[in-house]
Coordinates of C-alpha atoms in Angstrom, one line a residue:
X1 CA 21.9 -96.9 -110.0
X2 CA 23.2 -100.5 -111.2
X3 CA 26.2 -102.9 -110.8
X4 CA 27.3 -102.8 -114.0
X5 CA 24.8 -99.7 -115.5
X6 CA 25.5 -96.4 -113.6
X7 CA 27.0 -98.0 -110.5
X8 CA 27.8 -94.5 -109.0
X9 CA 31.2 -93.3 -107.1
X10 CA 31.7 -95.8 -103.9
X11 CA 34.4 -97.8 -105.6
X12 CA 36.3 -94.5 -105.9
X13 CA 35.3 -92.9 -102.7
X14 CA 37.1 -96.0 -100.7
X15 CA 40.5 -95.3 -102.7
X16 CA 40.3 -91.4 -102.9
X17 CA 41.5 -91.0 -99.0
X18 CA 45.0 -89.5 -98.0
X19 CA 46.8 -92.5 -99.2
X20 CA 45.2 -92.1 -102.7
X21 CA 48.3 -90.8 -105.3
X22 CA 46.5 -88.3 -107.7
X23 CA 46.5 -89.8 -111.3
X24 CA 43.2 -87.8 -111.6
X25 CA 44.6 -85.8 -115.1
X26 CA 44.0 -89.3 -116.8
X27 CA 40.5 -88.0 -117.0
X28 CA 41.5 -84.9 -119.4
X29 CA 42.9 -87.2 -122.0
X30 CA 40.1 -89.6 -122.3
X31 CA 37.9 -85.7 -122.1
X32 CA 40.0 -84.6 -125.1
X33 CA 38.8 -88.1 -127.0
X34 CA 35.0 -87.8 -126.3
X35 CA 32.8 -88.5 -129.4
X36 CA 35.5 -87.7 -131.4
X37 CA 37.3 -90.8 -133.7
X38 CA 39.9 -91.3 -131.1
X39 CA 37.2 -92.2 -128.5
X40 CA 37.6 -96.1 -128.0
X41 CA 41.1 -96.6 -125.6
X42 CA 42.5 -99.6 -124.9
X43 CA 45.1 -99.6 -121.7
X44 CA 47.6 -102.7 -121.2
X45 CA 49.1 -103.1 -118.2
X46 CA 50.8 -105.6 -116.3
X47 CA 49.1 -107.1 -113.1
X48 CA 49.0 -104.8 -109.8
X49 CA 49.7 -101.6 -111.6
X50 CA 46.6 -99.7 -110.4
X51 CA 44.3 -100.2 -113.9
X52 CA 41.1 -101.6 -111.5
X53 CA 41.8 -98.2 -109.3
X54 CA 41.8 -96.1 -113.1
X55 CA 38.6 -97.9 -113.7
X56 CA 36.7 -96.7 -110.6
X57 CA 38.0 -93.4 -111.1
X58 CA 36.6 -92.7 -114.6
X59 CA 33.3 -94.3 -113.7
X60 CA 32.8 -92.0 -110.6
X61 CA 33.8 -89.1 -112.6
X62 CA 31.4 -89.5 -116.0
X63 CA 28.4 -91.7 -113.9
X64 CA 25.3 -89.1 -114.1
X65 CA 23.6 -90.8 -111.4
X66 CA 25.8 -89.5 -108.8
X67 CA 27.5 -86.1 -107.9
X68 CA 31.2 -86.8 -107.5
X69 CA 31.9 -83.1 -107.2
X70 CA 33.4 -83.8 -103.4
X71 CA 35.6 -86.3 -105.1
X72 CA 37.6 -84.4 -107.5
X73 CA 37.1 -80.7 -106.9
X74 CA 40.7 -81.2 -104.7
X75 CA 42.2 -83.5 -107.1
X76 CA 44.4 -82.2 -110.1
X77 CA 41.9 -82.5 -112.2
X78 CA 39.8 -79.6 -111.5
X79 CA 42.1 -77.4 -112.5
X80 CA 41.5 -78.2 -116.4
X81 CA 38.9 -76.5 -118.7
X82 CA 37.4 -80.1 -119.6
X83 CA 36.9 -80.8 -115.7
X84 CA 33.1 -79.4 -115.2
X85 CA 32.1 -79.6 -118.8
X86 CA 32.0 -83.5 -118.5
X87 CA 31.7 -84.2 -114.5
X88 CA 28.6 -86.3 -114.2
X89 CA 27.5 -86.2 -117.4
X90 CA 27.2 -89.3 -118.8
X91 CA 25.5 -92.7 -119.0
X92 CA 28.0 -95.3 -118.0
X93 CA 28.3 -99.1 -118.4
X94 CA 31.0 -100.5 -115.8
X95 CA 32.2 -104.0 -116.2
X96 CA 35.0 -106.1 -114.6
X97 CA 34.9 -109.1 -116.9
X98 CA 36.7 -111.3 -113.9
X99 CA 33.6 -111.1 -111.8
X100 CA 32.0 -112.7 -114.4
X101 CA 34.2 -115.8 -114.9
X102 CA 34.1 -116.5 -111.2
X103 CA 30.2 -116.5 -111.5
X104 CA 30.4 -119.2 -114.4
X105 CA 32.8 -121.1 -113.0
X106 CA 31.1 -121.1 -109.2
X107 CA 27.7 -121.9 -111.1
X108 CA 29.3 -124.2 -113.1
X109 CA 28.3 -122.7 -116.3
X110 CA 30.6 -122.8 -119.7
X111 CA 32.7 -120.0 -120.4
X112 CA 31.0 -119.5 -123.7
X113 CA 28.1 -118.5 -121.8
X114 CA 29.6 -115.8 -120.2
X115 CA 29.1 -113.3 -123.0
X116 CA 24.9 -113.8 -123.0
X117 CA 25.5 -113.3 -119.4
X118 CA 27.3 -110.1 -119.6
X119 CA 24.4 -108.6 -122.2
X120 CA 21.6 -110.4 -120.1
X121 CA 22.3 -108.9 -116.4
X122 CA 23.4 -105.1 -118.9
X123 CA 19.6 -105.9 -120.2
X124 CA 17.9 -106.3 -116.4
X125 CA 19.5 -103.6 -115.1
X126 CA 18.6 -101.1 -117.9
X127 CA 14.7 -102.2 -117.8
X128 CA 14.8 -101.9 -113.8
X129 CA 16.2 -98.4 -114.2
X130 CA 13.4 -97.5 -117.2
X131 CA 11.2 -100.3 -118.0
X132 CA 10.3 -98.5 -121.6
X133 CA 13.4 -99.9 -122.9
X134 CA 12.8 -103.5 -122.7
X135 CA 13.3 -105.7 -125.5
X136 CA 15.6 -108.6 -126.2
X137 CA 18.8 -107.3 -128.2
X138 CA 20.7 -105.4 -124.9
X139 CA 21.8 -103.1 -128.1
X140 CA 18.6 -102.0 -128.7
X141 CA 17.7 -100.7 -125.2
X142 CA 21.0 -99.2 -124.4
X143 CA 19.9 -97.0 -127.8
X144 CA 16.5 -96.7 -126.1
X145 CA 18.1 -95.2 -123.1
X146 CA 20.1 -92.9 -124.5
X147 CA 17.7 -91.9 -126.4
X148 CA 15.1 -91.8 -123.2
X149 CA 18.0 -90.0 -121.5
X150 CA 19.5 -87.4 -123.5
X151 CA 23.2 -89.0 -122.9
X152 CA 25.6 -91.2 -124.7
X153 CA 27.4 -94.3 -122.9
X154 CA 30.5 -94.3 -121.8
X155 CA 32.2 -98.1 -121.3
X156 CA 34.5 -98.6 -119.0
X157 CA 35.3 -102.5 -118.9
X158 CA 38.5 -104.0 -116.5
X159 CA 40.1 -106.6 -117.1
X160 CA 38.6 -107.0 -120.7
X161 CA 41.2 -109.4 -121.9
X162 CA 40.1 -111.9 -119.1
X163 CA 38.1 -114.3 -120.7
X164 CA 40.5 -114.8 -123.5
X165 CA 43.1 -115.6 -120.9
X166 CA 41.2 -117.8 -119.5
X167 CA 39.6 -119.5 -122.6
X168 CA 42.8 -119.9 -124.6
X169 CA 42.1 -122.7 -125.6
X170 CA 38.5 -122.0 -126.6
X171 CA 38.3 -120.3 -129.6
X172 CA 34.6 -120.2 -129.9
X173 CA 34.4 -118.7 -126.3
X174 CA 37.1 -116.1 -127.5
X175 CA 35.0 -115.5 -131.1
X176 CA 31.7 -114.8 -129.0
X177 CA 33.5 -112.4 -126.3
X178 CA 35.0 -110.6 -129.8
X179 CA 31.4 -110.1 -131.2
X180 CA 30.6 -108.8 -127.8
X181 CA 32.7 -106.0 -128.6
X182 CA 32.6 -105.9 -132.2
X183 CA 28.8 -105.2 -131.7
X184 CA 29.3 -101.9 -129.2
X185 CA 32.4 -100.5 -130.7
X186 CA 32.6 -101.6 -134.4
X187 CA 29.1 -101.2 -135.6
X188 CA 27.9 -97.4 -137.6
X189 CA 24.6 -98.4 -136.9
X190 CA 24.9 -98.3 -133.0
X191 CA 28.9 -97.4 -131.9
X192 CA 28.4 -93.8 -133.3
X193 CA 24.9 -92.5 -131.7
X194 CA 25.1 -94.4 -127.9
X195 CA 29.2 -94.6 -127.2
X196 CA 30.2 -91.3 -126.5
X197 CA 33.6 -93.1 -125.3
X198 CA 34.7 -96.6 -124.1
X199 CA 37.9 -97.4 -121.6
X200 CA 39.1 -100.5 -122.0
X201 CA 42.3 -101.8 -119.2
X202 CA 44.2 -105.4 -119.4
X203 CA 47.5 -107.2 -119.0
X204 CA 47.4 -107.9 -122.6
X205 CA 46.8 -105.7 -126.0
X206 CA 43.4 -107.0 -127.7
X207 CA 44.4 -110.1 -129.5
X208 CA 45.0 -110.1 -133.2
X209 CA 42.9 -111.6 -136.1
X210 CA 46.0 -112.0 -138.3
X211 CA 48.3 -109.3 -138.1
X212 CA 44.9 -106.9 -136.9
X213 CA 43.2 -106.3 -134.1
X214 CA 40.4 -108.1 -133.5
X215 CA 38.8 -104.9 -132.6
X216 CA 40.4 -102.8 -134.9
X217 CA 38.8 -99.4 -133.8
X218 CA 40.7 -98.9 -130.8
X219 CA 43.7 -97.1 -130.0
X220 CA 46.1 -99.0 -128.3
X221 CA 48.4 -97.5 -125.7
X222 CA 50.4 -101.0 -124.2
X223 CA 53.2 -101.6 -121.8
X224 CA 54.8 -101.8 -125.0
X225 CA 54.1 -98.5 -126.5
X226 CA 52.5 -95.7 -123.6
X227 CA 52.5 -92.9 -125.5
X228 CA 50.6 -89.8 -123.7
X229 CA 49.1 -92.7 -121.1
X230 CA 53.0 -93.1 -119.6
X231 CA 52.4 -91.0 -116.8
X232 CA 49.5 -93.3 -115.7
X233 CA 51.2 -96.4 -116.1
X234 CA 52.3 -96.3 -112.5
X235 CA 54.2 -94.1 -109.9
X236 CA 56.6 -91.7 -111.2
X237 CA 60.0 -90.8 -109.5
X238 CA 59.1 -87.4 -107.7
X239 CA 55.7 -89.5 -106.5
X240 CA 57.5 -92.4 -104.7
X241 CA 60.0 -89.8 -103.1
X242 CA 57.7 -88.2 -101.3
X243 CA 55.9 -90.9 -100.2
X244 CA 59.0 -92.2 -99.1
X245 CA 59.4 -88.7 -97.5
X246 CA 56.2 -89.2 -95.5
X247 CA 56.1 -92.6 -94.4
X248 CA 60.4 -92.1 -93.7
X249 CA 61.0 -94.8 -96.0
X250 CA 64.8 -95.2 -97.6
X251 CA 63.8 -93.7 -101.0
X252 CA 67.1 -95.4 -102.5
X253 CA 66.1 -98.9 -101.3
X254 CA 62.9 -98.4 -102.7
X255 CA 64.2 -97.2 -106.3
X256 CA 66.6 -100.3 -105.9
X257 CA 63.3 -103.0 -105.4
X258 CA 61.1 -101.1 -107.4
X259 CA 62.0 -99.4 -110.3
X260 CA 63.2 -100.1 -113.6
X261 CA 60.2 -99.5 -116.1
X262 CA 61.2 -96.5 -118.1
X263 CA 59.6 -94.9 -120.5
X264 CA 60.8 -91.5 -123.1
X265 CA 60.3 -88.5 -121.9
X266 CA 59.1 -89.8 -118.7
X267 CA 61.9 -91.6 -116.8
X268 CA 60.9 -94.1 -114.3
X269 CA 58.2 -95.8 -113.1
X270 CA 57.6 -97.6 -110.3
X271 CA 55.3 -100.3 -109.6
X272 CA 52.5 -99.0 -107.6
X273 CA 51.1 -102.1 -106.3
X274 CA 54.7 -102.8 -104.6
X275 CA 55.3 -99.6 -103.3
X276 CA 52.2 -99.1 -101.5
X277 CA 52.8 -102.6 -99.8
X278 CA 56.3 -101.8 -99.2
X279 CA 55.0 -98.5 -97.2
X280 CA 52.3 -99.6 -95.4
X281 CA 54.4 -102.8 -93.9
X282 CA 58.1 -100.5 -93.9
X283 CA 60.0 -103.3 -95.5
X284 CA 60.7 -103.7 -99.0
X285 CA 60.6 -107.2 -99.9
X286 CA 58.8 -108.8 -102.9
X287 CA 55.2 -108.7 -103.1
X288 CA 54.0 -108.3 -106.4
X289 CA 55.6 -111.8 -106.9
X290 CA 53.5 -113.2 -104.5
X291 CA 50.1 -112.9 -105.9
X292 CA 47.5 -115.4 -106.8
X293 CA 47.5 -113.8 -109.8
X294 CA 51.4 -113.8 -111.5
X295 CA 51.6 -116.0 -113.9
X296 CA 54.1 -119.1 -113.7
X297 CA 57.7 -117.4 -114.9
X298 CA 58.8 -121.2 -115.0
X299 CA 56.3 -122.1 -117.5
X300 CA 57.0 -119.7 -120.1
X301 CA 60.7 -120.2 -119.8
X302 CA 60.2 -123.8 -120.3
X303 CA 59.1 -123.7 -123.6
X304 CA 61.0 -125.4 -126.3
X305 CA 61.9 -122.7 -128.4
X306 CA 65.4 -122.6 -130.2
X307 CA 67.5 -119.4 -128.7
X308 CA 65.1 -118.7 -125.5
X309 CA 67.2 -120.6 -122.9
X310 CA 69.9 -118.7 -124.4
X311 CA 68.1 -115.6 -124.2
X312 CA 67.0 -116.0 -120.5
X313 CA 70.3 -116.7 -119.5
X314 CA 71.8 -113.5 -120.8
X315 CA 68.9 -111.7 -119.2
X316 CA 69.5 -113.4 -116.2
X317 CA 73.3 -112.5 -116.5
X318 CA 71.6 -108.5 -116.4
X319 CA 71.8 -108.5 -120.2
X320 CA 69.5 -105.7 -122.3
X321 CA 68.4 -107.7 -125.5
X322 CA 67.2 -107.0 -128.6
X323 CA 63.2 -108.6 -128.8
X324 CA 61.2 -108.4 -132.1
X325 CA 58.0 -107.3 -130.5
X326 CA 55.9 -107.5 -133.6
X327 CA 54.8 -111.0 -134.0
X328 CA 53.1 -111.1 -130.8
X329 CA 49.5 -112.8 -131.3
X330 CA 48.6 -111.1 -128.0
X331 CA 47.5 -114.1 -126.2
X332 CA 48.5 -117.0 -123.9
X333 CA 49.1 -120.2 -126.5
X334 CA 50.0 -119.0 -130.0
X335 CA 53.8 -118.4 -130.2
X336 CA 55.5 -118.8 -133.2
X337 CA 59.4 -118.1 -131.7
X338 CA 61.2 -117.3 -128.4
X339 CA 60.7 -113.4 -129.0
X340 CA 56.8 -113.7 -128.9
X341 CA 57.2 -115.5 -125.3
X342 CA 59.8 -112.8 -124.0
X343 CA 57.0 -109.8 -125.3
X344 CA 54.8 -111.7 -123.0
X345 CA 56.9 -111.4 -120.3
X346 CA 57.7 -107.8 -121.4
X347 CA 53.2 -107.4 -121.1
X348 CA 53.5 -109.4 -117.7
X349 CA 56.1 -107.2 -115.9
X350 CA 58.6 -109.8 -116.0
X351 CA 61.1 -107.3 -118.3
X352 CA 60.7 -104.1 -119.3
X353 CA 60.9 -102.5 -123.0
X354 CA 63.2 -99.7 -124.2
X355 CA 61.1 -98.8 -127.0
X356 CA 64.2 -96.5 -128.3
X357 CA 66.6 -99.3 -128.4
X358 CA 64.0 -102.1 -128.9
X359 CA 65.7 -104.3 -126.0
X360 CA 64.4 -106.0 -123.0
X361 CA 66.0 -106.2 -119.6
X362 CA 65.1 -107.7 -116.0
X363 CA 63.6 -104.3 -114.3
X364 CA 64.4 -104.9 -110.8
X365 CA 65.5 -106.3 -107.2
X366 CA 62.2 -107.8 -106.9
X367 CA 61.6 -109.3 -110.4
X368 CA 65.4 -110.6 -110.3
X369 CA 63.4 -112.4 -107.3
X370 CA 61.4 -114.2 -109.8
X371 CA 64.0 -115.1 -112.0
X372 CA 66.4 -116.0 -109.0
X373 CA 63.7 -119.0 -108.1
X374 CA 63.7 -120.4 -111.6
X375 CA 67.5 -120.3 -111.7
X376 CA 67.2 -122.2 -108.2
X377 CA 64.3 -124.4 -109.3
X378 CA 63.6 -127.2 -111.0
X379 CA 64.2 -127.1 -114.9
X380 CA 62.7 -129.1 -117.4
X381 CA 65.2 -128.4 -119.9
X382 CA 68.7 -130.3 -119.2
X383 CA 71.2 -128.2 -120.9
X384 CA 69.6 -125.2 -118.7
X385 CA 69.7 -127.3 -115.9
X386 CA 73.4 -128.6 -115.9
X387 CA 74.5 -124.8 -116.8
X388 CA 73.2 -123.8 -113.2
X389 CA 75.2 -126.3 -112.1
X390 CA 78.0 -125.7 -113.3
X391 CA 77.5 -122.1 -112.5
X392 CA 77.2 -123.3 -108.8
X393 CA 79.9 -125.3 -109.0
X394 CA 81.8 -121.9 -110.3
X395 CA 80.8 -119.6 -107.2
X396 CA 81.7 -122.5 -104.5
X397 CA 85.0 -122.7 -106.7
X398 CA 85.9 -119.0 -106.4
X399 CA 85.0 -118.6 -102.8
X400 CA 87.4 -121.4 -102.0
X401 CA 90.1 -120.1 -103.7
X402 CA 90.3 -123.4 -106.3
X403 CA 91.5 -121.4 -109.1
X404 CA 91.9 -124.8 -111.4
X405 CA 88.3 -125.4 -111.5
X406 CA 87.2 -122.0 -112.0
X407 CA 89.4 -122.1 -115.5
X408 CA 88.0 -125.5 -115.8
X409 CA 84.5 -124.8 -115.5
X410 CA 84.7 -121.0 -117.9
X411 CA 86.0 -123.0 -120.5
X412 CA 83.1 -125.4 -120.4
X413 CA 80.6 -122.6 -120.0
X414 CA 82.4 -121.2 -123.1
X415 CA 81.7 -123.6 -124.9
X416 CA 77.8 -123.8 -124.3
X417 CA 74.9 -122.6 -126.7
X418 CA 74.3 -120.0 -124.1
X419 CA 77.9 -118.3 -124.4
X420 CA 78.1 -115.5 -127.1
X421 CA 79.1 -116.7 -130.9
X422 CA 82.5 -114.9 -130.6
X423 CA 85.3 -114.9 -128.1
X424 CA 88.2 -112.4 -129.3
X425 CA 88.1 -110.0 -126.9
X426 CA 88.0 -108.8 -123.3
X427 CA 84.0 -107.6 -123.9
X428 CA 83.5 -111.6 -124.9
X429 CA 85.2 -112.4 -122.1
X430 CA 83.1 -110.2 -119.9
X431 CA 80.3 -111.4 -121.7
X432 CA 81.1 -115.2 -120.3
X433 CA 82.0 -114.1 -117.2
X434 CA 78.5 -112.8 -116.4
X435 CA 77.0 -116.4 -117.6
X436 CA 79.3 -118.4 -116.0
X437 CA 78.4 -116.7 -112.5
X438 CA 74.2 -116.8 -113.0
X439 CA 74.2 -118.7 -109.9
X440 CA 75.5 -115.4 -108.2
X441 CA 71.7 -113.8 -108.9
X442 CA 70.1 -113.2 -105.7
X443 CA 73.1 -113.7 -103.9
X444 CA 74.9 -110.5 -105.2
X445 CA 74.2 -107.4 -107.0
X446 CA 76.7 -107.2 -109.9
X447 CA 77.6 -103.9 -111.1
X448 CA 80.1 -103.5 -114.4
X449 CA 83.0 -101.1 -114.6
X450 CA 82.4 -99.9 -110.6
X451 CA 84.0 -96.6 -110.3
X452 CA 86.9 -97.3 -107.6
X453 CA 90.4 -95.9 -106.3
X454 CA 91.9 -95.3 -109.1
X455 CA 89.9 -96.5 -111.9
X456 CA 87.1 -98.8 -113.0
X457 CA 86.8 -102.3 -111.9
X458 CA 85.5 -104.8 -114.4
X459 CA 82.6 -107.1 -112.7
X460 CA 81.7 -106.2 -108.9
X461 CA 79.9 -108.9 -106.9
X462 CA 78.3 -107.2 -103.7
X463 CA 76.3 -109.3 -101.5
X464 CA 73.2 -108.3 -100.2
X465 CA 73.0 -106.9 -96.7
X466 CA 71.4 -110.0 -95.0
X467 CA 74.4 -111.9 -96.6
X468 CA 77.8 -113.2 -95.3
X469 CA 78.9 -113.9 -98.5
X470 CA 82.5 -112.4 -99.3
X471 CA 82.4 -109.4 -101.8
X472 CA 83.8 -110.1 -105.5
X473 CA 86.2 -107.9 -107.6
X474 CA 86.9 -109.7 -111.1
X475 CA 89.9 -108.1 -113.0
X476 CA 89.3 -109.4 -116.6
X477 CA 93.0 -109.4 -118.9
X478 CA 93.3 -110.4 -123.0
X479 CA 96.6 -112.2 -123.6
X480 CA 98.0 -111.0 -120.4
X481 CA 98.1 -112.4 -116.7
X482 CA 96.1 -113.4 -114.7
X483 CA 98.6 -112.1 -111.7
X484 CA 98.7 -109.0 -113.6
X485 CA 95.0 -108.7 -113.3
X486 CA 95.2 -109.0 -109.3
X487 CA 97.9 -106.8 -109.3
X488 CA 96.1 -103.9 -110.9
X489 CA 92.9 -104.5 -108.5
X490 CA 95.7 -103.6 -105.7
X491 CA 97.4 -101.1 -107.5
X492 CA 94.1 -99.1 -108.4
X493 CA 92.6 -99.5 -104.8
X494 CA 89.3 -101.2 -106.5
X495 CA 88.6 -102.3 -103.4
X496 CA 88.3 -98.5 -101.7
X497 CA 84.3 -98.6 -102.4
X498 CA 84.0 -101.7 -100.3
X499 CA 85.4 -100.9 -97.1
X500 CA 82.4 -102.4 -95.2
X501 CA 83.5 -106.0 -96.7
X502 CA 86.9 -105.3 -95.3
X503 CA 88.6 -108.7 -94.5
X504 CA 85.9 -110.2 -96.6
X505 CA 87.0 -109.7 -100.2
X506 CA 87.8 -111.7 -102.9
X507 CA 90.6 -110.8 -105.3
X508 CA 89.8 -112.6 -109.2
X509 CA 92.6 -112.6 -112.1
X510 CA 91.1 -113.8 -115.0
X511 CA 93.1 -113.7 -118.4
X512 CA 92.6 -115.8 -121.5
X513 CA 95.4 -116.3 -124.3
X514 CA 94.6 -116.5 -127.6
X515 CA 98.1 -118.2 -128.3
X516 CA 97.4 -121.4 -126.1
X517 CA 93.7 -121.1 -126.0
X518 CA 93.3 -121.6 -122.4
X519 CA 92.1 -119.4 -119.2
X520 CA 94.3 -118.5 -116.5
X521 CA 93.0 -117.4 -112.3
X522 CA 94.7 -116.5 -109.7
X523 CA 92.6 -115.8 -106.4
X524 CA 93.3 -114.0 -103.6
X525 CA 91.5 -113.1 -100.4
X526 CA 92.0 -109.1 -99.3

């Protein structure tokens, strides 16, 4: 038994306990692609949704140096035909490519190296385990060991798009990791008689050579695109209510932070990473957010391509757009438009992806976090900046009942790149409403078209519960008044759903004439 060769079942064993959510029938579908021409998986995933915990799974249920029948013979797994046939049965090569990088960078060796270090300690630990293999091409005495053995390989390798994160910039580095792989899974000499499977898991989808894989043997299953691997992208609906159940945790609240990534003939899926957090402190709150490990939302944002400012703000603004998804290189520095850095966000976890309507939206309370600090941060982009100024300058306008600036500052929001290239109906209108009050993101949860008294009130405003803010009810009117919009927020008792803000509402007519081309707002307090 080895670190990386046949490391055994302990990493599993420490997650398997009560708290551990069964996601054990992941194992029939990679048992289904065994030595077959669909055995080389590659899993995307977005950071702190359980793909190191998948990992440690699958090794202590193929390793053959260990017996991991106490493991799974209670887990959902068991209860498949494939279950004994392939428990403990094969050789396995387990590698977490991060552990790596943090030796080369702590030794102060290049990142190049880090491939001839991968093979070299694969090499050490094979010879300790049967000194007959030795030699000095690693590929050679993993054949001699199976052959020695009797039993294919399976790989299991986390975090596998690590190094080209991390050397994005290095393209040799990046060339010599490929060949790495290229060599085990994309050679008839060697991939066919010693890989009886591989299991590869990252935030990103191996990067393309062109408009191909770089390793193009695999079959991809990404954030993007699930397919049969949905289930296991995180926890489902029915999972996080009875964990909820269990720990007495207000399931609603939870769905409200955590939810939001949906997937066809699934439905949702929480993050697990969050949830877990979430139930073991009893506070929702953002944590996923917080980790070492997010990337910088600011950053991408940032980046001087034409139409993405435009396209965060309407995100922002809770917005589903459409994203071309395609041109993605699938790594960290070549972007070619404002699309390829929103799929990045989409493979981060910053949006999610509706693969039927091929849009993007902001998934969640706790993501909206993320974007909320952006809004509220420093922005290198001036246009972007003065917008969330004006957009403060908005709110602060409409809680003090100035109803000349409001008008004032919607027509100059209007007129922005950011607004939508028409303006000739109440939807456009809407559309600029949402812009114009970005500022309102973290402050309030918006909901369109509330269902209230008597009808359906355009643009609600709630503020959050920790919040003194004053609740918002916009009436939206088309060559009509602005009066008239107040009135009918009376008239249909829009404000019967809000009886806890009682005292504390705000009343918003807005109406725009096409005649005079000019907004008018009457505010009241209710």
């Amino acid at each position: 038994m080895g670190v990386n060769v046949n490391p055994g079942n302990t990493g599993f064993r420490r997650i398997a306990g009560e708290k551990y959510v069964d996601k054990t029938m992941l194992i029939d579908l990679m048992n289904q692609r065994i030595d077959t021409d669909d055995s080389l998986v590659c899993i995307s995933r977005p950071r702190r949704f359980g793909k190191s915990y998948a990992a440690k799974m699958l090794c202590a249920y193929y390793d053959c140096s260990c017996d991991s029948h106490g493991l799974f013979d209670n887990k959902k797994i068991s209860g498949v035909p494939s279950y004994k046939e392939h428990l403990n049965k094969y050789n396995v090569i387990s590698l977490d490519i991060t552990s790596y990088i943090s030796d080369a960078v702590s030794d102060g060796i290049p990142l190049i190296k880090v491939p001839k270090m991968i093979k070299n300690k694969i090499l050490k630990e094979l010879v300790k385990l049967d000194p007959s293999v030795e030699d000095e091409n690693v590929n050679d005495a993993i054949a001699k060991y199976v052959e020695n053995t009797g039993r294919k390989f399976i790989f299991i390798i986390d975090e596998w798009d690590a190094l080209i994160r991390e050397a994005k910039k290095d393209p040799e580095t990046q060339k010599s990791y490929l060949n790495l792989l290229r060599g085990w899974f994309k050679n008839n000499d060697f991939t066919p008689y010693n890989v009886a499977a591989a299991y590869m898991t990252g935030i990103l989808p191996i990067k393309k050579d062109g408009s191909q894989s770089a390793v193009s043997d695999f079959k991809e299953y990404t954030i993007l695109y699930p397919e049969k691997f949905a289930d296991f992208t995180g926890f489902s609906e029915a999972e996080v209510s009875e964990l909820c159940s269990v720990k007495s945790l207000d399931y609603d609240e939870v769905k409200e932070w955590y939810d939001g990534y949906d997937f066809p003939g699934v439905g949702a899926i929480y993050n697990p990473y969050s949830v877990m957090c979430a139930l073991e402190s009893g506070k929702c709150r953002s944590y996923w957010g917080k980790t070492s490990a997010v990337e910088s939302l600011t950053t991408y944002i940032n980046m001087n391509f034409d139409g993405l400012q435009e396209k965060i703000a309407r995100l922002a603004a809770g917005e589903c757009l459409r994203v071309d998804v395609d041109s993605f290189q699938n790594d960290f520095e070549t972007f070619g438009n404002a699309d390829d850095v929103l799929t990045l966000l989409i493979h981060l976890g910053y949006l999610t992806y509706d693969e039927d309507a091929g849009t993007a939206h902001i998934p969640n309370k706790e993501v909206c976090g993320e974007f909320e600090r952006f809004l509220n941060g420093k922005s290198e982009n001036i246009k972007w900046a003065e917008l969330i100024l004006r957009s403060q300058k908005l709110l602060k306008s409409t809680l003090e009942g100035d109803s000349q600036t409001v008008c004032s500052v919607i027509e100059e929001i209007r007129k922005e790149e950011y607004a939508p290239q028409f303006y000739n109906n109440e939807q456009a209108l809407r559309a600029v409403i949402k812009y114009a009050y970005l500022s309102a993101v973290g402050r309030y949860m918006k909901i369109e078209e509330m269902p209230s008294g008597k009808g359906l009130a355009d643009v609600v405003y709630i503020p959050y519960s920790d919040s003194a803010d004053p609740a918002l009810v916009i009436e939206l009117k088309w060559n009509r008044t602005s009066k008239g919009a107040v009135a009918q927020i009376k008239n249909k008792s829009y404000t019967a759903t809000l009886k806890p803000f009682a005292g504390n509402i705000i009343l918003v007519g807005l109406n725009y004439d096409e005649k005079t081309g000019k907004h008018s707002c009457t505010i009241e307090r209710a």
